[in-house]
Amino acid sequence: MPRGTRALIGCAMLPSSSLPAAEVAVAPVVPALTFAGPGSAAAMNFSEVFKLSSLLCKFSPDGKYLLRITVWSLCTKSVSYIKYPKACQQGITFTRDGRYMALAERRDCKDHVSVFVCSDWQLLRHFDTETQDLAGIEWAPNGCVLAVWDTCLEYKVLLYSLDGRLLSAYCAYEWSLGVKSVAWSPSSQFLAVGSYDGKVRILNHVTWKMITEFGHPATVNNPKIVVYKEAEKNPRLALGRLAFPPPRAAAGPASTTESKYEIASAPVSLQTLKPIADRANPKIGIGALAFSPDNYFLATRNDSVPNAVWIWDVQKLRLFVVLEQLSPVRSFQWDPQQPRLAICTGGGKVYLWSPAGCVSVQVPGEGDFQVLSLCWHFSGDSLALLSKDHFCLCFLETEERVGTAFGRPGDHT
């Protein structure tokens, strides 16, 4: 939810014969966590929770229940209801200033978008979209343009103004799997579109035409591109200090190995994953991409090369750095204040990259803490690490505070 917005959004299924009635079944919620902005009453970003839980919200098999969104005010305790939300990949998005919310809807077998004013949840605009099966929507950071993309079966990206006018439509190719991920640059000048063909296409905000495309080959041949490869080695142990049996904290594999990065010489062959052709959601295409806060870098992940993170120089429109991990990359996110990228792979380490270099950090604590996702604080001086059942807070070293402190799993709520 946008910073300062004090409302809680949930979804529920209602009997189609009595829509104003109370909820009868609440959709499952997938845990998610983000830091709240200054002055916000909530400590969690429930819009992110809805993005994940929307995939689990469906019509009942007998067709007697419809989906709606419930908005609870944390200040006045008032409740607002929004009908006809569409359960899709990314069906709800807020403008950065928190003034407007766009919601994807499905009515009479056709896609629509409704724009609401977040102060009183009144409908501002409602318009239909030229999509077969809308997959996601995303506001530009300046709140002036709404990006809408279609199902993966049809390559189509639509750009709408705040009043619902179609500004432009983009299609890179036909008769193949299309859009997989979309990201705006913080300046709203560029729109990055990740496709199933393993390429990222950059659109400009003036003509909405492609200015360049980034490919993700399995071999890096250019010697000017720095390739960091994670290397894991066993620490040297003094024989006179061996303990038998080993203590619990040292028994896990994460504490018996240390990790570091090594610079590989070109040409460098990256580990590739052969997709299974007869299964849904093949592991191909650009599954994740994000711009740095200064608009200088773009980080991407090609799902057919799951262990690698590609970092592109947006100003020079070229590949800058490749980081190859020992395990598939689960998540990455930029520091909101500077070009510093945090990466996790589902293990007990966190990886940080900046133009000065990269480092591997072991998460301390008892047991095996597997970092499945992560989230920066908006100030950029702390990082939340999430496992399946716990999370911990990582406080990064600053000029005012010397040293690094980690919270143990479960110590913070």
Short mmCIF file of C-alpha atoms in Angstrom, two decimals:
data_model
loop_
_atom_site.label_atom_id
_atom_site.label_comp_id
_atom_site.label_asym_id
_atom_site.label_seq_id
_atom_site.Cartn_x
_atom_site.Cartn_y
_atom_site.Cartn_z
CA MET A 1 0.00 0.00 0.00
CA PRO A 2 1.32 3.49 -0.69
CA ARG A 3 3.14 5.30 2.05
CA GLY A 4 0.81 6.99 4.49
CA THR A 5 -2.31 5.20 3.26
CA ARG A 6 -4.08 3.83 6.32
CA ALA A 7 -6.33 1.18 4.92
CA LEU A 8 -6.42 -2.57 4.83
CA ILE A 9 -7.45 -4.37 1.67
CA GLY A 10 -8.77 -7.92 1.55
CA CYS A 11 -10.84 -10.05 -0.74
CA ALA A 12 -13.79 -12.34 -0.17
CA MET A 13 -16.36 -14.43 -2.04
CA LEU A 14 -20.01 -13.46 -1.78
CA PRO A 15 -23.28 -15.15 -2.81
CA SER A 16 -24.27 -13.71 -6.18
CA SER A 17 -27.88 -13.40 -4.99
CA SER A 18 -26.99 -11.15 -2.04
CA LEU A 19 -23.89 -9.09 -2.76
CA PRO A 20 -24.36 -6.65 0.16
CA ALA A 21 -24.34 -9.53 2.64
CA ALA A 22 -21.37 -10.33 4.85
CA GLU A 23 -18.45 -12.37 3.63
CA VAL A 24 -18.92 -16.13 3.71
CA ALA A 25 -15.42 -17.29 2.79
CA VAL A 26 -12.13 -15.45 2.90
CA ALA A 27 -9.54 -16.15 0.24
CA PRO A 28 -6.28 -17.68 1.42
CA VAL A 29 -3.47 -15.22 2.04
CA VAL A 30 0.17 -15.82 1.16
CA PRO A 31 2.48 -14.21 3.75
CA ALA A 32 4.31 -11.11 2.55
CA LEU A 33 6.09 -8.27 4.25
CA THR A 34 7.16 -4.78 3.28
CA PHE A 35 8.12 -1.77 5.33
CA ALA A 36 5.52 0.93 5.87
CA GLY A 37 6.26 4.52 4.97
CA PRO A 38 6.60 7.44 7.38
CA GLY A 39 3.41 8.12 9.31
CA SER A 40 1.74 4.92 8.24
CA ALA A 41 -0.34 3.12 10.85
CA ALA A 42 0.28 -0.33 9.42
CA ALA A 43 3.56 -2.22 9.50
CA MET A 44 2.75 -4.45 6.55
CA ASN A 45 1.99 -3.67 2.94
CA PHE A 46 -1.21 -5.56 2.30
CA SER A 47 -1.35 -4.54 -1.34
CA GLU A 48 1.62 -6.88 -1.83
CA VAL A 49 -0.28 -9.60 0.03
CA PHE A 50 -3.21 -9.15 -2.31
CA LYS A 51 -0.98 -9.41 -5.36
CA LEU A 52 -0.01 -12.88 -4.20
CA SER A 53 -3.35 -13.96 -2.79
CA SER A 54 -5.24 -12.85 -5.91
CA LEU A 55 -3.93 -15.95 -7.65
CA LEU A 56 -5.82 -18.02 -5.10
CA CYS A 57 -9.13 -16.12 -5.34
CA LYS A 58 -11.53 -17.85 -7.72
CA PHE A 59 -15.20 -18.36 -8.37
CA SER A 60 -16.78 -21.26 -6.54
CA PRO A 61 -17.38 -24.39 -8.65
CA ASP A 62 -21.17 -23.93 -8.54
CA GLY A 63 -20.87 -20.35 -9.78
CA LYS A 64 -22.91 -18.94 -6.89
CA TYR A 65 -20.15 -16.79 -5.45
CA LEU A 66 -18.53 -13.66 -6.82
CA LEU A 67 -15.31 -12.05 -5.77
CA ARG A 68 -15.12 -8.61 -4.21
CA ILE A 69 -12.52 -6.45 -2.45
CA THR A 70 -13.07 -5.14 1.05
CA VAL A 71 -11.29 -1.96 2.18
CA TRP A 72 -11.04 -1.33 5.93
CA SER A 73 -10.06 2.13 7.15
CA LEU A 74 -7.61 1.93 10.05
CA CYS A 75 -8.52 5.50 11.10
CA THR A 76 -12.32 5.75 10.90
CA LYS A 77 -13.05 1.99 10.95
CA SER A 78 -15.26 2.45 7.90
CA VAL A 79 -15.59 -0.34 5.33
CA SER A 80 -15.85 -0.02 1.54
CA TYR A 81 -16.61 -2.74 -0.98
CA ILE A 82 -15.43 -3.02 -4.59
CA LYS A 83 -17.02 -5.62 -6.84
CA TYR A 84 -15.81 -7.55 -9.89
CA PRO A 85 -12.03 -7.67 -9.27
CA LYS A 86 -10.21 -9.96 -11.63
CA ALA A 87 -7.98 -12.67 -10.19
CA CYS A 88 -4.89 -12.27 -12.34
CA GLN A 89 -1.12 -11.97 -12.04
CA GLN A 90 -1.17 -8.33 -10.95
CA GLY A 91 -4.69 -6.98 -10.80
CA ILE A 92 -4.27 -4.05 -8.41
CA THR A 93 -1.80 -1.15 -8.37
CA PHE A 94 -1.42 2.18 -6.57
CA THR A 95 0.15 5.41 -7.75
CA ARG A 96 3.35 6.27 -5.91
CA ASP A 97 1.77 9.28 -4.19
CA GLY A 98 -1.07 7.11 -2.90
CA ARG A 99 -3.84 9.16 -4.51
CA TYR A 100 -5.25 6.60 -6.94
CA MET A 101 -5.76 2.85 -7.18
CA ALA A 102 -6.31 1.00 -10.45
CA LEU A 103 -8.17 -2.31 -10.37
CA ALA A 104 -8.48 -4.90 -13.13
CA GLU A 105 -12.03 -6.19 -13.53
CA ARG A 106 -13.82 -8.85 -15.53
CA ARG A 107 -17.44 -8.18 -16.50
CA ASP A 108 -19.53 -9.94 -19.14
CA CYS A 109 -16.49 -11.82 -20.45
CA LYS A 110 -14.59 -8.59 -21.07
CA ASP A 111 -11.69 -6.88 -19.28
CA HIS A 112 -12.10 -3.47 -17.65
CA VAL A 113 -10.05 -1.14 -15.47
CA SER A 114 -11.49 1.04 -12.72
CA VAL A 115 -9.58 3.93 -11.15
CA PHE A 116 -10.51 4.85 -7.56
CA VAL A 117 -9.62 7.84 -5.40
CA CYS A 118 -7.93 6.40 -2.30
CA SER A 119 -9.09 9.19 0.04
CA ASP A 120 -12.77 8.18 -0.14
CA TRP A 121 -12.68 5.15 -2.52
CA GLN A 122 -14.96 6.83 -5.04
CA LEU A 123 -14.85 5.68 -8.65
CA LEU A 124 -12.93 8.18 -10.81
CA ARG A 125 -12.76 6.41 -14.17
CA HIS A 126 -13.98 3.14 -15.64
CA PHE A 127 -12.98 1.91 -19.09
CA ASP A 128 -12.64 -1.34 -21.00
CA THR A 129 -9.29 -2.59 -22.29
CA GLU A 130 -8.39 -4.07 -25.65
CA THR A 131 -7.17 -7.33 -24.14
CA GLN A 132 -8.25 -10.94 -24.54
CA ASP A 133 -7.36 -11.94 -20.98
CA LEU A 134 -5.72 -9.14 -18.99
CA ALA A 135 -2.71 -10.40 -17.02
CA GLY A 136 -1.50 -7.31 -15.13
CA ILE A 137 -1.50 -3.55 -14.66
CA GLU A 138 1.13 -1.15 -13.32
CA TRP A 139 1.16 2.63 -12.78
CA ALA A 140 4.10 4.69 -13.95
CA PRO A 141 5.90 6.25 -10.94
CA ASN A 142 4.61 9.72 -11.91
CA GLY A 143 1.02 8.42 -11.88
CA CYS A 144 0.24 9.68 -15.39
CA VAL A 145 0.29 6.44 -17.40
CA LEU A 146 -1.10 2.97 -16.68
CA ALA A 147 0.57 -0.02 -18.36
CA VAL A 148 -1.73 -2.96 -19.15
CA TRP A 149 -0.49 -6.25 -20.58
CA ASP A 150 -2.36 -9.20 -21.99
CA THR A 151 -2.15 -12.92 -21.41
CA CYS A 152 1.08 -14.68 -22.30
CA LEU A 153 -0.69 -16.22 -25.30
CA GLU A 154 -0.80 -12.83 -27.02
CA TYR A 155 1.96 -10.22 -26.99
CA LYS A 156 0.25 -6.91 -26.21
CA VAL A 157 1.20 -3.97 -24.00
CA LEU A 158 -1.30 -1.09 -23.75
CA LEU A 159 -0.61 2.38 -22.31
CA TYR A 160 -3.57 4.33 -20.90
CA SER A 161 -3.81 7.85 -19.51
CA LEU A 162 -5.41 8.64 -16.16
CA ASP A 163 -8.71 9.46 -17.86
CA GLY A 164 -8.79 6.13 -19.72
CA ARG A 165 -7.52 7.21 -23.15
CA LEU A 166 -5.43 4.65 -25.04
CA LEU A 167 -2.08 6.33 -25.66
CA SER A 168 -0.30 3.52 -27.47
CA ALA A 169 -0.19 -0.22 -28.05
CA TYR A 170 2.98 -2.28 -28.45
CA CYS A 171 3.48 -5.74 -29.92
CA ALA A 172 6.95 -7.19 -30.48
CA TYR A 173 5.92 -10.39 -32.29
CA GLU A 174 3.02 -12.75 -32.87
CA TRP A 175 2.19 -16.46 -32.66
CA SER A 176 4.38 -17.18 -29.67
CA LEU A 177 4.37 -16.73 -25.89
CA GLY A 178 4.46 -13.02 -25.13
CA VAL A 179 4.89 -10.77 -22.07
CA LYS A 180 6.13 -12.28 -18.80
CA SER A 181 7.21 -9.28 -16.69
CA VAL A 182 6.98 -5.47 -16.79
CA ALA A 183 8.81 -2.73 -14.87
CA TRP A 184 8.84 1.07 -14.99
CA SER A 185 11.98 3.13 -14.48
CA PRO A 186 11.75 5.46 -11.44
CA SER A 187 11.77 8.49 -13.76
CA SER A 188 8.82 7.06 -15.78
CA GLN A 189 10.88 7.60 -18.94
CA PHE A 190 11.34 3.91 -19.74
CA LEU A 191 9.17 0.83 -19.62
CA ALA A 192 11.00 -2.51 -19.58
CA VAL A 193 9.07 -5.46 -20.98
CA GLY A 194 10.38 -8.96 -20.30
CA SER A 195 9.28 -11.60 -22.79
CA TYR A 196 9.20 -15.35 -23.09
CA ASP A 197 11.76 -15.19 -25.89
CA GLY A 198 14.44 -14.31 -23.33
CA LYS A 199 14.74 -10.64 -24.28
CA VAL A 200 14.00 -7.34 -22.52
CA ARG A 201 12.64 -4.53 -24.67
CA ILE A 202 12.94 -0.92 -23.51
CA LEU A 203 10.16 1.48 -24.57
CA ASN A 204 10.53 5.27 -24.35
CA HIS A 205 7.84 7.55 -22.88
CA VAL A 206 7.67 9.96 -25.84
CA THR A 207 6.70 7.70 -28.75
CA TRP A 208 6.25 4.44 -26.80
CA LYS A 209 8.48 2.74 -29.36
CA MET A 210 11.30 0.33 -28.59
CA ILE A 211 14.71 1.99 -28.28
CA THR A 212 16.70 -1.18 -27.65
CA GLU A 213 16.45 -4.82 -26.63
CA PHE A 214 18.65 -6.86 -24.31
CA GLY A 215 19.32 -10.52 -25.06
CA HIS A 216 20.45 -13.08 -22.48
CA PRO A 217 22.81 -15.54 -24.18
CA ALA A 218 24.12 -18.53 -22.25
CA THR A 219 27.73 -17.54 -23.03
CA VAL A 220 29.33 -14.19 -22.23
CA ASN A 221 32.09 -13.58 -24.78
CA ASN A 222 32.82 -9.88 -24.24
CA PRO A 223 35.96 -9.55 -22.05
CA LYS A 224 34.84 -6.06 -20.94
CA ILE A 225 31.86 -7.52 -19.10
CA VAL A 226 32.63 -8.52 -15.52
CA VAL A 227 31.27 -11.94 -14.57
CA TYR A 228 31.18 -12.75 -10.86
CA LYS A 229 30.85 -16.44 -10.04
CA GLU A 230 30.00 -17.58 -6.54
CA ALA A 231 32.50 -20.06 -5.14
CA GLU A 232 31.96 -22.01 -1.94
CA LYS A 233 34.86 -23.43 0.03
CA ASN A 234 35.19 -25.24 3.32
CA PRO A 235 36.86 -23.13 6.02
CA ARG A 236 40.17 -24.22 7.39
CA LEU A 237 39.81 -25.88 10.79
CA ALA A 238 42.47 -26.16 13.46
CA LEU A 239 42.78 -29.84 14.41
CA GLY A 240 43.39 -29.01 18.06
CA ARG A 241 40.10 -27.14 18.29
CA LEU A 242 37.76 -29.67 16.74
CA ALA A 243 34.67 -30.40 18.84
CA PHE A 244 32.95 -33.79 18.77
CA PRO A 245 30.03 -33.88 18.39
CA PRO A 246 29.79 -30.43 16.74
CA PRO A 247 27.49 -27.92 18.45
CA ARG A 248 24.02 -27.39 17.04
CA ALA A 249 24.82 -23.96 15.62
CA ALA A 250 27.76 -25.39 13.68
CA ALA A 251 26.07 -28.60 12.55
CA GLY A 252 24.21 -27.12 9.58
CA PRO A 253 25.79 -26.97 6.15
CA ALA A 254 25.44 -23.17 6.03
CA SER A 255 27.87 -22.69 8.91
CA THR A 256 30.50 -25.18 7.68
CA THR A 257 31.04 -23.44 4.35
CA GLU A 258 31.88 -19.92 3.36
CA SER A 259 31.08 -18.25 0.08
CA LYS A 260 32.82 -15.62 -1.99
CA TYR A 261 32.84 -14.26 -5.52
CA GLU A 262 35.48 -14.90 -8.13
CA ILE A 263 35.89 -12.99 -11.39
CA ALA A 264 35.70 -15.35 -14.37
CA SER A 265 37.63 -14.83 -17.58
CA ALA A 266 35.81 -14.63 -20.90
CA PRO A 267 34.32 -16.57 -22.50
CA VAL A 268 32.06 -17.64 -19.62
CA SER A 269 29.40 -20.32 -20.04
CA LEU A 270 26.43 -19.94 -17.69
CA GLN A 271 24.39 -22.83 -16.34
CA THR A 272 21.21 -23.26 -18.37
CA LEU A 273 17.97 -25.10 -17.62
CA LYS A 274 16.24 -27.08 -20.33
CA PRO A 275 12.49 -26.40 -20.07
CA ILE A 276 9.98 -29.22 -19.97
CA ALA A 277 7.90 -28.69 -23.08
CA ASP A 278 4.81 -30.66 -22.02
CA ARG A 279 4.20 -28.76 -18.76
CA ALA A 280 2.49 -25.46 -18.09
CA ASN A 281 4.47 -22.35 -17.09
CA PRO A 282 7.77 -23.35 -18.70
CA LYS A 283 10.96 -22.06 -17.10
CA ILE A 284 11.81 -19.71 -19.92
CA GLY A 285 11.74 -15.98 -20.44
CA ILE A 286 12.43 -12.94 -18.27
CA GLY A 287 10.84 -13.77 -14.93
CA ALA A 288 12.02 -10.72 -12.99
CA LEU A 289 13.39 -7.25 -13.74
CA ALA A 290 13.86 -4.04 -11.77
CA PHE A 291 15.43 -0.61 -12.25
CA SER A 292 17.84 0.91 -9.75
CA PRO A 293 16.54 4.05 -7.95
CA ASP A 294 18.90 6.32 -9.89
CA ASN A 295 17.69 4.94 -13.28
CA TYR A 296 21.26 3.91 -14.06
CA PHE A 297 20.97 0.09 -13.88
CA LEU A 298 18.45 -2.60 -14.78
CA ALA A 299 18.62 -6.02 -13.12
CA THR A 300 17.04 -9.00 -14.89
CA ARG A 301 16.69 -12.76 -14.47
CA ASN A 302 16.21 -15.16 -17.35
CA ASP A 303 14.36 -18.22 -16.04
CA SER A 304 16.19 -20.52 -18.43
CA VAL A 305 19.46 -19.33 -16.83
CA PRO A 306 18.12 -19.43 -13.25
CA ASN A 307 21.41 -18.93 -11.36
CA ALA A 308 22.35 -15.65 -13.04
CA VAL A 309 21.44 -12.02 -12.46
CA TRP A 310 22.14 -9.67 -15.36
CA ILE A 311 22.84 -6.01 -14.60
CA TRP A 312 22.55 -3.60 -17.53
CA ASP A 313 23.86 -0.06 -17.93
CA VAL A 314 20.73 1.84 -18.99
CA GLN A 315 22.57 5.03 -19.96
CA LYS A 316 24.96 3.22 -22.30
CA LEU A 317 22.39 0.51 -23.23
CA ARG A 318 24.80 -2.38 -22.72
CA LEU A 319 25.46 -5.29 -20.38
CA PHE A 320 27.50 -4.21 -17.38
CA VAL A 321 27.83 -7.14 -14.94
CA VAL A 322 26.66 -10.75 -14.61
CA LEU A 323 26.44 -12.51 -11.25
CA GLU A 324 26.19 -16.31 -11.29
CA GLN A 325 25.14 -17.98 -8.05
CA LEU A 326 25.53 -21.60 -6.99
CA SER A 327 21.73 -21.91 -6.61
CA PRO A 328 18.77 -20.50 -8.55
CA VAL A 329 17.97 -16.88 -7.75
CA ARG A 330 14.73 -16.61 -5.77
CA SER A 331 14.43 -12.83 -5.43
CA PHE A 332 16.33 -9.58 -5.80
CA GLN A 333 15.55 -5.97 -4.92
CA TRP A 334 17.30 -2.62 -5.23
CA ASP A 335 18.16 -0.40 -2.28
CA PRO A 336 15.65 2.50 -2.53
CA GLN A 337 18.36 5.09 -1.90
CA GLN A 338 21.36 3.96 -3.93
CA PRO A 339 22.39 1.48 -6.65
CA ARG A 340 22.85 -1.51 -4.36
CA LEU A 341 21.20 -4.83 -5.18
CA ALA A 342 20.27 -7.51 -2.64
CA ILE A 343 19.88 -11.10 -3.88
CA CYS A 344 18.72 -14.32 -2.22
CA THR A 345 18.76 -17.91 -3.48
CA GLY A 346 16.81 -19.78 -0.82
CA GLY A 347 19.92 -20.57 1.24
CA GLY A 348 21.44 -19.12 4.36
CA LYS A 349 23.21 -16.23 2.63
CA VAL A 350 22.39 -12.78 1.30
CA TYR A 351 24.32 -11.32 -1.62
CA LEU A 352 24.91 -7.60 -2.12
CA TRP A 353 26.14 -5.94 -5.31
CA SER A 354 27.09 -2.34 -6.00
CA PRO A 355 29.31 -0.75 -8.67
CA ALA A 356 32.17 -1.11 -6.17
CA GLY A 357 31.84 -4.91 -6.08
CA CYS A 358 29.81 -7.70 -4.50
CA VAL A 359 29.85 -9.67 -1.28
CA SER A 360 28.27 -12.77 0.25
CA VAL A 361 26.91 -12.47 3.80
CA GLN A 362 26.01 -15.43 6.01
CA VAL A 363 22.82 -15.02 8.06
CA PRO A 364 23.75 -15.79 11.69
CA GLY A 365 21.58 -17.64 14.17
CA GLU A 366 20.78 -21.17 15.24
CA GLY A 367 19.44 -23.65 12.73
CA ASP A 368 19.23 -23.27 8.98
CA PHE A 369 17.60 -19.94 8.09
CA GLN A 370 16.67 -20.14 4.40
CA VAL A 371 16.16 -16.71 2.85
CA LEU A 372 13.25 -17.05 0.42
CA SER A 373 12.59 -13.36 -0.16
CA LEU A 374 13.79 -9.99 1.04
CA CYS A 375 12.65 -6.38 1.32
CA TRP A 376 14.50 -3.09 1.83
CA HIS A 377 13.45 -0.42 4.30
CA PHE A 378 12.67 2.82 2.43
CA SER A 379 15.67 4.49 4.12
CA GLY A 380 18.02 1.84 2.70
CA ASP A 381 19.82 1.17 6.00
CA SER A 382 18.04 -2.08 6.90
CA LEU A 383 16.83 -5.19 5.15
CA ALA A 384 14.11 -7.70 6.08
CA LEU A 385 14.90 -11.34 5.27
CA LEU A 386 12.02 -13.81 5.08
CA SER A 387 12.11 -17.57 5.45
CA LYS A 388 9.14 -19.94 5.47
CA ASP A 389 8.24 -19.38 9.13
CA HIS A 390 10.49 -16.55 10.37
CA PHE A 391 12.08 -13.30 9.38
CA CYS A 392 15.01 -11.31 10.63
CA LEU A 393 16.16 -7.72 10.24
CA CYS A 394 19.57 -6.90 8.82
CA PHE A 395 21.01 -3.50 9.80
CA LEU A 396 23.68 -2.46 7.35
CA GLU A 397 26.80 -0.55 8.26
CA THR A 398 26.55 3.25 7.93
CA GLU A 399 28.81 6.16 8.74
CA GLU A 400 26.82 6.91 11.89
CA ARG A 401 26.65 3.29 13.06
CA VAL A 402 29.76 1.13 12.98
CA GLY A 403 29.33 -2.59 12.58
CA THR A 404 26.52 -4.80 11.35
CA ALA A 405 23.74 -6.21 13.51
CA PHE A 406 21.33 -8.98 12.66
CA GLY A 407 18.14 -9.89 14.48
CA ARG A 408 17.63 -13.54 15.22
CA PRO A 409 14.71 -15.24 13.50
CA GLY A 410 11.51 -14.61 15.44
CA ASP A 411 12.98 -11.81 17.59
CA HIS A 412 11.12 -9.08 15.68
CA THR A 413 7.39 -8.83 15.10
#
